[in-house]
């Protein structure tokens, strides 16, 4: 490392030590930049792919009210994707490159969106458990060390809170309905519980990125800490709803002041992450088709931007 480089590294370390933000024009180690691109891009892709499992239910919503709520939620996810792609672009990578990396499988998206949505109760369960897990993971990210990511997170978390509430309210309405509706909710919760726990990533002792990401202030908590927080938060909510979680080992531990719970099927997780889950192929094929269908919009926007620049120049 040259003298100038070590000065730059010193400035970067000091910013982190003071809990200040790193901004796009600040010097940063290449590893920090790459880790952020990886995590923010994966997060952005998750928001966009995450529109698919619920989006399919918009035309089949049981009432006008439910349709309006679901439409607004799915549109919010598109907005989250856009803030996050913009935050990622400040690190010197273009939206087109990021999309290409998603479509070619070089970048990932959250495992949870590779599971199917089989009934309308799944819209409620995704809101309650999937958005609930997302909030648990994302609230600490509002304090992440990279400015544009943290600021995007603040707005996203506000919207996710509405998503979580609408999911809980939908499920509560169904639980107050018929036996068939209650059974539909329980069946949905049974399918989504374990995949929701997997959203937090592998256990800490098998997570290759956590230690460095914590040292850089990108992550503020480990995967296991957040998973525990989510379990503790969800149990009383399940009791209020009148549903159970499919885990015989789930119980309050007085000594730890937290719930004990079983181990997710990490082989299934790895299989889904590697592209071999129930809906991986379908999700990517749909995303690719949507991207190709949108080619004319990108061409028109580029041509329009070029014309506007020429006119300004003239
Ligand atoms: N799925 O070392 P680790 C939403 C990968 S969208 C797939 O612990 P890290 C919503 C990980 O990338 C919610 N892959 O990694 C939208 C790494 O592989 P690479 C999305 C996963 O980054 C619509 C490897 O496993 N939220 O809320 O330190 C509707 C080892 O893991 C997963 C975010 O993206 C997974 N679940 O920690 C409703 C939050 N977990 O990249 C809701 C931001 C791990 O080295 N991201 N992997 O090849 C994070 O907080 C962190 O990236 C993670 C993983 C905690 C997810």
Coordinates of C-alpha atoms and ligand atoms in Angstrom, one line a residue:
X1 CA 0.0 0.0 0.0
X2 CA 1.4 3.4 -0.9
X3 CA 1.5 6.4 1.5
X4 CA -1.5 8.0 -0.2
X5 CA -3.4 4.7 -0.1
X6 CA -2.8 4.2 3.6
X7 CA -4.0 7.8 4.2
X8 CA -7.1 7.1 2.2
X9 CA -7.6 3.9 4.1
X10 CA -7.1 5.8 7.4
X11 CA -9.8 8.3 6.4
X12 CA -12.2 5.5 5.5
X13 CA -11.5 3.7 8.8
X14 CA -12.1 6.9 10.8
X15 CA -15.4 7.6 9.1
X16 CA -16.6 4.1 10.0
X17 CA -15.2 4.4 13.6
X18 CA -17.3 7.6 14.0
X19 CA -20.3 5.9 12.6
X20 CA -20.5 8.4 9.8
X21 CA -21.7 7.5 6.3
X22 CA -19.4 6.7 3.4
X23 CA -20.7 8.6 0.3
X24 CA -20.3 7.6 -3.4
X25 CA -17.5 10.1 -4.1
X26 CA -15.5 9.1 -1.0
X27 CA -12.5 6.7 -1.4
X28 CA -13.4 3.1 -0.4
X29 CA -11.6 -0.2 -0.6
X30 CA -12.5 -2.2 -3.6
X31 CA -13.8 -5.1 -1.5
X32 CA -16.2 -2.8 0.3
X33 CA -17.5 -1.5 -3.1
X34 CA -17.9 -5.1 -4.5
X35 CA -19.7 -6.3 -1.3
X36 CA -22.1 -3.4 -1.5
X37 CA -22.8 -4.0 -5.2
X38 CA -23.4 -7.7 -4.5
X39 CA -25.8 -7.0 -1.6
X40 CA -27.7 -4.0 -2.9
X41 CA -28.1 -5.6 -6.4
X42 CA -29.3 -8.8 -4.8
X43 CA -31.7 -6.8 -2.7
X44 CA -33.0 -4.8 -5.8
X45 CA -33.4 -8.0 -7.8
X46 CA -35.4 -9.5 -4.9
X47 CA -37.8 -6.6 -4.9
X48 CA -38.4 -6.9 -8.6
X49 CA -38.7 -10.8 -8.7
X50 CA -40.7 -10.5 -5.5
X51 CA -43.5 -8.8 -7.5
X52 CA -44.2 -12.1 -9.3
X53 CA -45.6 -14.5 -6.6
X54 CA -48.2 -11.9 -5.5
X55 CA -48.7 -10.2 -8.9
X56 CA -50.3 -13.3 -10.2
X57 CA -53.2 -12.8 -7.8
X58 CA -54.1 -9.2 -8.8
X59 CA -56.7 -10.4 -11.3
X60 CA -58.0 -13.0 -8.9
X61 CA -58.4 -10.8 -5.8
X62 CA -61.6 -11.6 -3.9
X63 CA -62.9 -8.0 -3.7
X64 CA -62.2 -4.5 -5.1
X65 CA -60.7 -3.5 -1.8
X66 CA -58.3 -6.4 -1.8
X67 CA -57.4 -5.8 -5.4
X68 CA -56.6 -2.1 -4.7
X69 CA -54.4 -3.0 -1.7
X70 CA -52.5 -5.7 -3.6
X71 CA -52.0 -3.5 -6.6
X72 CA -50.5 -0.8 -4.4
X73 CA -48.2 -3.2 -2.6
X74 CA -46.9 -4.8 -5.8
X75 CA -46.3 -1.3 -7.2
X76 CA -44.4 -0.4 -4.0
X77 CA -42.0 -3.4 -4.6
X78 CA -41.2 -2.0 -8.1
X79 CA -40.4 1.4 -6.5
X80 CA -38.1 -0.3 -3.9
X81 CA -36.3 -2.0 -6.7
X82 CA -35.8 1.3 -8.5
X83 CA -34.4 3.1 -5.4
X84 CA -32.0 0.2 -4.8
X85 CA -30.8 0.0 -8.4
X86 CA -30.2 3.8 -8.2
X87 CA -28.2 3.4 -5.0
X88 CA -26.2 0.6 -6.7
X89 CA -25.5 2.8 -9.7
X90 CA -23.7 5.3 -7.5
X91 CA -21.1 2.6 -7.0
X92 CA -20.2 2.8 -10.7
X93 CA -22.2 -0.1 -12.2
X94 CA -25.1 0.4 -14.6
X95 CA -28.7 -0.8 -14.3
X96 CA -28.2 -2.7 -17.7
X97 CA -25.2 -4.5 -16.3
X98 CA -27.1 -5.5 -13.1
X99 CA -30.0 -6.8 -15.1
X100 CA -27.7 -8.8 -17.3
X101 CA -26.0 -10.3 -14.2
X102 CA -29.4 -11.3 -12.8
X103 CA -30.5 -12.9 -16.0
X104 CA -27.3 -14.8 -16.5
X105 CA -27.4 -16.2 -12.9
X106 CA -24.3 -14.3 -11.8
X107 CA -26.2 -12.4 -9.2
X108 CA -28.8 -13.8 -6.8
X109 CA -32.2 -12.8 -5.5
X110 CA -33.9 -13.9 -2.2
X111 CA -34.6 -17.6 -2.0
X112 CA -38.1 -16.9 -0.7
X113 CA -39.5 -15.9 -4.1
X114 CA -38.8 -19.3 -5.5
X115 CA -41.8 -20.8 -3.7
X116 CA -45.2 -20.8 -5.3
X117 CA -48.3 -18.9 -4.1
X118 CA -51.1 -21.5 -4.1
X119 CA -54.1 -19.6 -2.5
X120 CA -55.1 -16.1 -1.6
X121 CA -54.1 -16.7 2.0
X122 CA -50.5 -16.7 0.6
X123 CA -50.9 -13.0 -0.1
X124 CA -51.6 -12.5 3.6
X125 CA -48.8 -14.8 4.7
X126 CA -46.3 -13.1 2.4
X127 CA -47.3 -9.7 3.9
X128 CA -47.2 -11.0 7.4
X129 CA -44.1 -13.3 7.4
X130 CA -42.1 -12.4 4.3
X131 CA -42.4 -8.6 4.7
X132 CA -42.1 -9.1 8.5
X133 CA -38.8 -10.9 8.0
X134 CA -37.8 -8.2 5.5
X135 CA -38.5 -5.4 8.0
X136 CA -36.5 -7.3 10.7
X137 CA -33.6 -7.5 8.3
X138 CA -33.9 -4.0 6.9
X139 CA -34.5 -1.8 9.9
X140 CA -30.9 -2.2 11.0
X141 CA -29.8 -1.5 7.4
X142 CA -31.2 2.0 7.8
X143 CA -27.9 2.5 9.8
X144 CA -25.7 0.8 7.2
X145 CA -22.4 2.6 6.5
X146 CA -23.1 3.5 2.8
X147 CA -25.2 6.6 2.6
X148 CA -27.4 5.9 -0.5
X149 CA -28.3 2.4 0.7
X150 CA -29.2 3.6 4.2
X151 CA -31.4 6.4 2.9
X152 CA -33.2 4.1 0.5
X153 CA -33.8 1.7 3.4
X154 CA -35.5 4.4 5.5
X155 CA -38.3 4.9 2.9
X156 CA -38.5 1.2 2.1
X157 CA -39.0 0.2 5.7
X158 CA -41.9 2.7 6.1
X159 CA -43.7 1.1 3.1
X160 CA -42.8 -2.5 4.3
X161 CA -44.6 -1.7 7.6
X162 CA -47.8 -1.1 5.7
X163 CA -47.3 -4.3 3.7
X164 CA -46.9 -6.3 6.9
X165 CA -50.0 -4.8 8.4
X166 CA -52.1 -5.5 5.4
X167 CA -51.0 -9.1 5.4
X168 CA -51.8 -9.5 9.1
X169 CA -55.2 -7.8 8.6
X170 CA -56.0 -10.1 5.6
X171 CA -55.2 -13.2 7.6
X172 CA -57.1 -12.0 10.7
X173 CA -60.2 -11.4 8.4
X174 CA -59.9 -15.0 7.1
X175 CA -59.4 -16.4 10.6
X176 CA -62.7 -14.8 11.6
X177 CA -64.4 -16.4 8.6
X178 CA -65.3 -20.0 7.9
X179 CA -63.5 -23.3 8.9
X180 CA -62.3 -23.6 5.3
X181 CA -60.8 -20.1 5.4
X182 CA -59.0 -20.9 8.7
X183 CA -57.6 -24.1 7.2
X184 CA -56.4 -22.2 4.2
X185 CA -54.5 -19.7 6.4
X186 CA -52.9 -22.5 8.5
X187 CA -51.9 -24.4 5.3
X188 CA -50.3 -21.3 3.9
X189 CA -48.4 -20.5 7.2
X190 CA -47.2 -24.1 7.3
X191 CA -45.6 -23.7 3.8
X192 CA -44.0 -20.3 4.4
X193 CA -42.6 -20.6 7.9
X194 CA -39.4 -22.4 7.2
X195 CA -38.6 -20.5 3.9
X196 CA -39.2 -17.2 5.8
X197 CA -36.5 -18.3 8.4
X198 CA -34.1 -19.0 5.5
X199 CA -34.5 -15.4 4.2
X200 CA -31.9 -14.4 6.9
X201 CA -29.2 -16.4 5.2
X202 CA -27.1 -19.3 6.4
X203 CA -26.2 -19.8 10.1
X204 CA -23.4 -17.5 11.3
X205 CA -20.8 -20.2 11.4
X206 CA -21.5 -21.0 7.7
X207 CA -21.8 -17.4 6.5
X208 CA -18.7 -16.4 4.5
X209 CA -19.6 -12.7 4.3
X210 CA -21.0 -11.7 7.7
X211 CA -17.7 -11.0 9.7
X212 CA -16.3 -8.6 7.0
X213 CA -19.6 -7.0 6.3
X214 CA -20.1 -6.3 10.1
X215 CA -16.6 -4.9 10.3
X216 CA -17.4 -2.5 7.4
X217 CA -20.7 -1.5 9.0
X218 CA -22.6 -2.8 6.0
X219 CA -24.5 -5.3 8.1
X220 CA -25.3 -4.3 11.7
X221 CA -26.4 -7.7 13.0
X222 CA -25.6 -11.3 12.1
X223 CA -28.0 -13.6 10.3
X224 CA -28.7 -15.7 13.4
X225 CA -29.4 -12.6 15.6
X226 CA -32.0 -11.3 13.1
X227 CA -33.5 -14.8 12.7
X228 CA -34.0 -15.0 16.5
X229 CA -35.5 -11.5 16.6
X230 CA -38.0 -12.6 13.9
X231 CA -39.0 -15.8 15.7
X232 CA -39.5 -13.9 19.0
X233 CA -41.6 -11.2 17.2
X234 CA -43.7 -13.7 15.3
X235 CA -44.8 -16.1 18.1
X236 CA -47.1 -13.7 19.9
X237 CA -48.5 -12.5 16.5
X238 CA -49.3 -16.2 15.6
X239 CA -51.1 -16.6 18.9
X240 CA -53.2 -13.4 18.3
X241 CA -54.1 -14.8 14.9
X242 CA -54.8 -18.3 16.2
X243 CA -52.3 -20.2 13.9
X244 CA -49.4 -22.4 14.8
X245 CA -45.9 -22.8 13.3
X246 CA -44.9 -26.2 12.0
X247 CA -42.0 -26.6 14.5
X248 CA -42.3 -29.1 17.4
X249 CA -39.1 -27.6 18.9
X250 CA -40.5 -24.1 19.2
X251 CA -40.8 -23.0 22.8
X252 CA -40.0 -20.2 25.2
X253 CA -36.6 -20.5 26.9
X254 CA -36.7 -18.7 30.3
X255 CA -33.0 -18.8 30.7
X256 CA -32.1 -17.3 27.4
X257 CA -35.1 -14.9 27.4
X258 CA -35.8 -16.0 23.9
X259 CA -37.5 -18.8 21.9
X260 CA -35.8 -22.1 21.1
X261 CA -36.6 -23.3 17.6
X262 CA -35.7 -26.1 15.2
X263 CA -33.2 -26.0 12.4
X264 CA -34.3 -25.0 8.9
X265 CA -33.5 -27.5 6.1
X266 CA -30.2 -26.0 4.9
X267 CA -29.9 -28.5 2.1
X268 CA -33.2 -27.3 0.7
X269 CA -31.9 -23.7 1.1
X270 CA -28.7 -24.4 -0.8
X271 CA -30.7 -26.1 -3.6
X272 CA -33.0 -23.1 -4.0
X273 CA -30.0 -20.6 -3.9
X274 CA -28.3 -22.7 -6.6
X275 CA -31.3 -22.3 -8.9
X276 CA -33.0 -25.5 -8.3
X277 CA -36.0 -24.5 -6.2
X278 CA -39.7 -25.0 -7.0
X279 CA -40.0 -21.8 -9.1
X280 CA -36.5 -20.6 -10.0
X281 CA -36.8 -21.3 -13.7
X282 CA -40.2 -19.8 -14.0
X283 CA -39.2 -16.6 -12.2
X284 CA -36.2 -16.0 -14.3
X285 CA -38.0 -16.9 -17.6
X286 CA -40.7 -14.4 -16.7
X287 CA -38.2 -11.7 -15.8
X288 CA -36.3 -12.3 -19.1
X289 CA -39.6 -12.1 -21.1
X290 CA -40.6 -8.8 -19.3
X291 CA -37.1 -7.4 -20.0
X292 CA -37.3 -8.3 -23.7
X293 CA -40.9 -6.9 -24.0
X294 CA -39.6 -3.6 -22.6
X295 CA -36.8 -3.3 -25.1
X296 CA -38.8 -0.8 -27.2
X297 CA -39.4 1.5 -24.2
X298 CA -35.6 1.6 -23.4
X299 CA -34.9 2.3 -27.1
X300 CA -37.5 5.1 -27.3
X301 CA -36.2 6.6 -24.0
X302 CA -32.6 6.5 -25.2
X303 CA -33.6 8.1 -28.5
X304 CA -35.6 10.8 -26.8
X305 CA -32.8 11.6 -24.4
X306 CA -30.3 11.8 -27.3
X307 CA -32.7 14.2 -29.2
X308 CA -33.2 16.4 -26.1
X309 CA -29.4 16.7 -25.6
X310 CA -28.9 17.7 -29.3
X311 CA -31.7 20.3 -29.0
X312 CA -30.2 21.7 -25.9
X313 CA -26.8 21.8 -27.6
X314 CA -28.2 23.5 -30.8
Ligands
LIG1 N1 -31.5 -16.0 -0.6 O1 -22.5 -14.8 3.7 P1 -24.0 -14.7 3.6 C1 -38.4 -8.1 0.2 C2 -26.4 -16.0 -0.2 S1 -37.0 -8.5 -0.7 C3 -30.6 -16.1 -1.6 O2 -24.7 -14.7 4.9 P2 -24.6 -11.9 3.3 C4 -39.7 -8.3 -0.5 C5 -25.5 -14.7 -0.1 O3 -25.9 -13.8 -1.1 C6 -35.9 -9.0 0.6 N2 -29.2 -16.0 -1.4 O4 -24.3 -13.4 2.8 C7 -39.9 -8.0 -1.8 C8 -24.2 -15.3 -0.3 O5 -23.9 -15.6 -1.7 P3 -23.0 -14.7 -2.6 C9 -34.5 -9.1 0.2 C10 -28.9 -15.9 -0.1 O6 -24.8 -11.1 2.0 C11 -41.1 -8.3 -2.4 C12 -24.3 -16.7 0.4 O7 -25.7 -17.0 0.4 N3 -33.7 -8.6 1.3 O8 -38.3 -7.7 1.3 O9 -23.6 -11.5 4.2 C13 -42.2 -8.7 -1.7 C14 -23.8 -16.7 1.8 O10 -24.5 -15.8 2.7 C15 -29.8 -15.7 0.9 C16 -32.4 -8.4 1.1 O11 -31.8 -8.6 0.1 C17 -31.2 -15.8 0.6 N4 -32.1 -15.7 1.6 O12 -26.0 -12.0 4.0 C18 -42.1 -8.9 -0.3 C19 -31.7 -7.8 2.4 N5 -29.1 -15.6 2.1 O13 -23.7 -13.4 -2.8 C20 -40.8 -8.7 0.3 C21 -30.3 -7.3 2.1 C22 -27.8 -15.6 1.8 O14 -21.7 -14.6 -1.8 N6 -29.4 -8.4 2.2 N7 -27.7 -15.8 0.5 O15 -22.8 -15.5 -3.9 C23 -28.9 -8.9 3.3 O16 -29.2 -8.4 4.4 C24 -27.8 -10.0 3.2 O17 -27.4 -10.0 1.9 C25 -28.3 -11.4 3.6 C26 -27.2 -12.4 3.4 C27 -28.7 -11.4 5.1 C28 -29.6 -11.8 2.8

